[in-house]
Amino acid sequence: MKKIEAIIRPHLLDAVRNALQEIDVKGMTVSEVQGYGRQRGHTETYRGTEYQIEFIPKMKVEVVVPDDIEEMAVHAIMKAARTGKFGDGKIFVTTLDDVIRIRTGERGEAAL
Ligand SMILES: Nc1ncnc2c1ncn2[C@@H]1O[C@H](COP(=O)(O)OP(=O)(O)OP(=O)(O)O)[C@@H](O)[C@H]1O
Ligand SMILES: [Mg+2]
């Protein structure tokens, strides 16, 4: 299984969710996050301490999927989240060891 974390523009959340539902992704977690990429990473020093400024609001979408739909899921997110401008976001993919459905004790892909 793969865990796909996508940092996207907040106003494109519905489009990304719809795109993922179309490829039968079973569940998802979303959260409001703040961050910066290459354009905004400057720091300010105040009384000897460095402060990171200019965090931009983004949404984080997390989905766990079987290996065989990883590429489809990544492409679905890219297509829905891309405007072509700086700040469109990023997708992080990691290998996930296990999933446990708490109610039943099912594990692995059966628990997705
Ligand atoms: N290396 C990173 N590690 C963790 N989060 C990141 C990283 N790069 C970007 N992000 C997250 O993704 C959001 C959007 O990043 P962004 O799309 O600006 O990346 P970028 O590398 O600057 O690409 P672009 O040049 O297209 O703007 C950031 O606000 C931050 O939350
Ligand atoms: Mg950027």
Coordinates of N, CA and C and ligand atoms in Angstrom, one line a residue:
M1 N 0.8 -1.2 0.0 CA 0.0 0.0 0.0 C 0.9 1.2 0.0
K2 N 0.3 2.3 -0.5 CA 1.0 3.6 -0.6 C 0.2 4.6 0.2
K3 N 0.9 5.5 0.9 CA 0.2 6.7 1.4 C 0.6 7.9 0.6
I4 N -0.4 8.5 0.1 CA -0.3 9.7 -0.8 C -0.7 10.9 0.0
E5 N 0.2 11.8 0.2 CA -0.1 13.1 0.8 C 0.0 14.2 -0.2
A6 N -1.0 14.9 -0.4 CA -1.0 16.0 -1.4 C -1.3 17.3 -0.7
I7 N -0.4 18.3 -0.9 CA -0.6 19.6 -0.4 C -1.1 20.4 -1.6
I8 N -2.3 20.9 -1.5 CA -3.0 21.5 -2.6 C -3.6 22.9 -2.3
R9 N -4.0 23.6 -3.3 CA -4.7 24.9 -3.1 C -6.1 24.6 -2.5
P10 N -6.4 25.3 -1.4 CA -7.7 25.0 -0.7 C -8.9 25.0 -1.7
H11 N -9.0 26.0 -2.6 CA -10.2 26.0 -3.4 C -10.3 24.9 -4.4
L12 N -9.3 24.1 -4.5 CA -9.4 22.9 -5.4 C -9.6 21.6 -4.7
L13 N -9.9 21.7 -3.4 CA -10.2 20.5 -2.6 C -11.3 19.7 -3.2
D14 N -12.5 20.3 -3.5 CA -13.6 19.5 -4.1 C -13.2 18.8 -5.4
A15 N -12.5 19.5 -6.2 CA -12.1 18.9 -7.5 C -11.2 17.7 -7.3
V16 N -10.3 17.8 -6.3 CA -9.4 16.7 -6.0 C -10.2 15.5 -5.4
R17 N -11.1 15.9 -4.5 CA -11.9 14.8 -3.9 C -12.7 14.1 -4.9
N18 N -13.4 14.8 -5.8 CA -14.2 14.2 -6.9 C -13.3 13.3 -7.8
A19 N -12.1 13.8 -8.1 CA -11.2 13.0 -9.0 C -10.8 11.7 -8.3
L20 N -10.6 11.8 -7.0 CA -10.2 10.5 -6.3 C -11.4 9.6 -6.1
Q21 N -12.6 10.1 -5.9 CA -13.7 9.3 -5.8 C -14.0 8.5 -7.1
E22 N -13.7 9.2 -8.2 CA -13.9 8.5 -9.5 C -13.0 7.3 -9.7
I23 N -11.9 7.2 -9.0 CA -11.0 6.0 -9.2 C -11.2 5.1 -7.9
D24 N -12.3 5.3 -7.2 CA -12.6 4.4 -6.1 C -11.7 4.4 -5.0
V25 N -11.1 5.5 -4.6 CA -10.4 5.6 -3.4 C -11.4 5.6 -2.2
K26 N -11.1 4.7 -1.3 CA -12.1 4.4 -0.2 C -12.3 5.4 0.8
G27 N -11.3 6.1 1.2 CA -11.5 7.1 2.3 C -10.4 8.2 2.1
M28 N -10.5 9.2 2.9 CA -9.5 10.2 2.8 C -9.5 11.1 4.1
T29 N -8.4 11.7 4.4 CA -8.3 12.6 5.5 C -7.8 14.0 4.9
V30 N -8.5 15.0 5.4 CA -8.1 16.3 4.9 C -7.8 17.2 6.2
S31 N -6.8 18.1 6.0 CA -6.5 19.0 7.1 C -6.1 20.4 6.5
E32 N -6.3 21.4 7.3 CA -5.8 22.7 6.9 C -4.4 22.8 7.4
V33 N -3.5 23.2 6.5 CA -2.1 23.3 6.9 C -1.6 24.7 6.4
Q34 N -0.4 25.0 6.8 CA 0.3 26.2 6.3 C 1.7 25.8 5.9
G35 N 2.2 26.4 4.8 CA 3.6 26.0 4.4 C 4.1 27.0 3.4
Y36 N 5.3 26.6 2.9 CA 5.9 27.4 1.8 C 6.7 26.5 1.0
G37 N 6.9 26.8 -0.2 CA 7.8 26.1 -1.1 C 8.9 27.0 -1.5
R38 N 9.4 26.9 -2.7 CA 10.7 27.6 -3.1 C 10.6 29.1 -3.1
Q39 N 9.4 29.6 -3.3 CA 9.3 31.1 -3.5 C 9.2 31.9 -2.2
R40 N 8.8 31.2 -1.1 CA 8.4 31.9 0.1 C 9.4 31.7 1.3
G41 N 10.4 31.0 1.1 CA 11.2 30.5 2.2 C 12.1 31.4 2.8
H42 N 11.7 32.7 3.1 CA 12.7 33.6 3.7 C 12.5 33.7 5.2
T43 N 13.5 34.1 5.9 CA 13.4 34.2 7.3 C 13.7 35.6 7.8
E44 N 13.2 36.0 8.9 CA 13.5 37.3 9.5 C 14.1 37.0 10.9
T45 N 15.1 37.9 11.2 CA 15.7 37.7 12.5 C 15.2 38.8 13.4
Y46 N 14.7 38.4 14.6 CA 14.2 39.4 15.6 C 14.9 39.1 16.9
R47 N 15.6 40.1 17.4 CA 16.3 39.9 18.7 C 17.1 38.6 18.7
G48 N 17.8 38.3 17.7 CA 18.7 37.2 17.6 C 18.1 35.8 17.3
T49 N 16.7 35.8 17.2 CA 16.1 34.5 16.8 C 15.6 34.6 15.4
E50 N 15.7 33.6 14.7 CA 15.2 33.6 13.3 C 13.8 33.1 13.3
Y51 N 12.9 33.9 12.6 CA 11.5 33.5 12.4 C 11.2 33.2 10.9
Q52 N 10.5 32.2 10.7 CA 10.1 31.9 9.4 C 8.8 32.6 9.1
I53 N 8.7 33.4 8.0 CA 7.5 34.1 7.8 C 6.8 33.7 6.5
E54 N 5.6 34.2 6.3 CA 4.9 34.0 5.0 C 4.5 32.5 4.8
F55 N 3.9 31.9 5.8 CA 3.3 30.6 5.6 C 2.0 30.8 4.8
I56 N 1.8 30.0 3.8 CA 0.6 30.1 3.0 C -0.4 29.0 3.3
P57 N -1.7 29.3 3.5 CA -2.7 28.3 3.8 C -2.8 27.3 2.6
K58 N -2.8 26.1 2.9 CA -3.0 25.0 2.0 C -3.9 23.9 2.6
M59 N -4.4 23.0 1.8 CA -5.1 21.8 2.3 C -4.2 20.6 2.1
K60 N -4.1 19.7 3.1 CA -3.4 18.5 2.9 C -4.5 17.4 2.8
V61 N -4.3 16.6 1.7 CA -5.2 15.5 1.5 C -4.4 14.2 1.6
E62 N -4.8 13.3 2.5 CA -4.1 12.0 2.7 C -5.0 10.9 2.2
V63 N -4.5 10.0 1.4 CA -5.2 8.8 1.0 C -4.2 7.6 1.0
V64 N -4.7 6.5 1.4 CA -4.0 5.3 1.4 C -4.6 4.4 0.4
V65 N -3.8 3.9 -0.6 CA -4.4 3.1 -1.7 C -3.5 1.9 -1.9
P66 N -4.1 0.9 -2.6 CA -3.4 -0.3 -3.0 C -2.3 0.1 -4.0
D67 N -1.2 -0.6 -4.0 CA -0.1 -0.3 -4.9 C -0.5 -0.1 -6.4
D68 N -1.5 -0.9 -6.8 CA -1.8 -0.9 -8.2 C -2.6 0.4 -8.7
I69 N -3.1 1.2 -7.7 CA -3.7 2.4 -8.2 C -2.9 3.7 -7.8
E70 N -1.7 3.5 -7.4 CA -0.9 4.6 -7.0 C -0.8 5.6 -8.1
E71 N -0.4 5.1 -9.3 CA -0.2 6.1 -10.4 C -1.4 6.8 -10.8
M72 N -2.5 6.0 -10.8 CA -3.8 6.6 -11.2 C -4.2 7.7 -10.2
A73 N -4.0 7.4 -8.9 CA -4.3 8.4 -7.9 C -3.4 9.7 -8.0
V74 N -2.2 9.5 -8.3 CA -1.3 10.6 -8.4 C -1.7 11.5 -9.6
H75 N -2.0 10.8 -10.7 CA -2.4 11.5 -11.9 C -3.8 12.3 -11.7
A76 N -4.7 11.6 -11.0 CA -6.0 12.2 -10.7 C -5.8 13.5 -9.9
I77 N -4.9 13.4 -8.9 CA -4.6 14.6 -8.1 C -4.0 15.7 -8.9
M78 N -3.0 15.3 -9.7 CA -2.3 16.3 -10.5 C -3.2 17.0 -11.4
K79 N -4.1 16.3 -12.1 CA -5.0 16.9 -13.1 C -5.9 17.8 -12.4
A80 N -6.4 17.5 -11.2 CA -7.4 18.3 -10.6 C -6.8 19.5 -9.9
A81 N -5.5 19.4 -9.5 CA -4.9 20.4 -8.6 C -4.0 21.4 -9.4
R82 N -3.8 21.1 -10.6 CA -2.8 21.9 -11.4 C -3.4 23.1 -12.0
T83 N -2.8 24.3 -11.7 CA -3.2 25.5 -12.5 C -2.1 26.0 -13.4
G84 N -0.9 25.5 -13.1 CA 0.3 25.9 -13.9 C 1.1 27.0 -13.3
K85 N 0.6 27.6 -12.2 CA 1.2 28.7 -11.5 C 2.0 28.2 -10.3
F86 N 3.0 29.1 -9.8 CA 3.7 28.7 -8.6 C 2.7 28.5 -7.5
G87 N 3.1 27.5 -6.7 CA 2.2 27.2 -5.5 C 1.2 26.2 -5.7
D88 N 1.2 25.5 -6.8 CA 0.2 24.4 -7.1 C 0.2 23.3 -6.1
G89 N 1.4 23.1 -5.4 CA 1.5 22.1 -4.4 C 2.4 21.0 -4.7
K90 N 2.3 19.9 -3.9 CA 3.2 18.9 -4.0 C 2.6 17.6 -3.6
I91 N 3.0 16.5 -4.1 CA 2.5 15.1 -3.7 C 3.7 14.3 -3.2
F92 N 3.5 13.8 -2.0 CA 4.5 12.9 -1.4 C 3.9 11.5 -1.3
V93 N 4.7 10.5 -1.7 CA 4.2 9.1 -1.7 C 5.2 8.3 -0.9
T94 N 4.6 7.6 0.1 CA 5.4 6.7 0.9 C 4.8 5.3 0.9
T95 N 5.7 4.3 1.2 CA 5.2 2.9 1.3 C 4.6 2.8 2.7
L96 N 3.4 2.2 2.8 CA 2.8 2.1 4.1 C 2.8 0.6 4.6
D97 N 3.2 0.4 5.8 CA 3.3 -1.0 6.3 C 2.0 -1.7 6.5
D98 N 1.0 -1.1 7.2 CA -0.2 -1.8 7.6 C -1.3 -0.8 7.8
V99 N -2.5 -1.3 7.7 CA -3.7 -0.6 8.1 C -4.6 -1.5 8.9
I100 N -5.2 -1.1 9.9 CA -6.0 -1.9 10.8 C -7.4 -1.2 10.9
R101 N -8.5 -1.9 10.5 CA -9.8 -1.4 10.8 C -10.1 -1.7 12.2
I102 N -10.3 -0.7 13.0 CA -10.4 -0.9 14.5 C -11.7 -1.7 14.8
R103 N -12.8 -1.5 14.1 CA -14.0 -2.2 14.5 C -13.9 -3.7 14.3
T104 N -13.2 -4.2 13.3 CA -13.2 -5.6 12.9 C -11.9 -6.3 13.1
G105 N -10.8 -5.5 13.2 CA -9.5 -6.1 13.3 C -8.9 -6.5 11.9
E106 N -9.7 -6.2 10.8 CA -9.1 -6.5 9.5 C -7.8 -5.7 9.3
R107 N -6.9 -6.3 8.5 CA -5.6 -5.7 8.3 C -5.3 -5.6 6.8
G108 N -4.4 -4.7 6.5 CA -3.9 -4.6 5.1 C -4.9 -4.0 4.2
E109 N -4.8 -4.4 2.9 CA -5.8 -3.9 1.9 C -7.2 -4.1 2.3
A110 N -7.5 -5.2 3.0 CA -8.9 -5.5 3.4 C -9.4 -4.5 4.3
A111 N -8.5 -3.7 4.9 CA -9.0 -2.7 5.9 C -9.1 -1.3 5.3
L112 N -8.8 -1.2 4.0 CA -8.9 0.1 3.4 C -10.3 0.6 3.2
Ligands
LIG1 N1 10.0 20.2 0.4 C1 8.8 20.3 1.0 N2 8.6 19.7 2.1 C2 7.4 19.8 2.8 N3 6.4 20.5 2.3 C3 6.6 21.2 1.1 C4 7.8 21.1 0.4 N4 7.7 21.8 -0.7 C5 6.4 22.3 -0.7 N5 5.8 21.9 0.4 C6 4.4 22.2 0.7 O1 3.7 22.4 -0.5 C7 3.1 23.7 -0.5 C8 3.1 24.2 -1.9 O2 4.5 24.2 -2.4 P1 4.8 24.8 -3.8 O3 3.8 24.3 -4.8 O4 4.9 26.3 -3.7 O5 6.2 24.1 -4.1 P2 7.4 24.6 -4.9 O6 8.5 23.6 -4.8 O7 7.7 26.1 -4.5 O8 6.8 24.6 -6.4 P3 6.4 25.8 -7.4 O9 7.8 26.3 -8.0 O10 5.5 25.2 -8.4 O11 5.7 26.8 -6.6 C9 3.9 24.5 0.5 O12 3.1 25.6 1.0 C10 4.2 23.5 1.5 O13 3.1 23.4 2.4
MG2 MG 6.3 27.5 -4.7

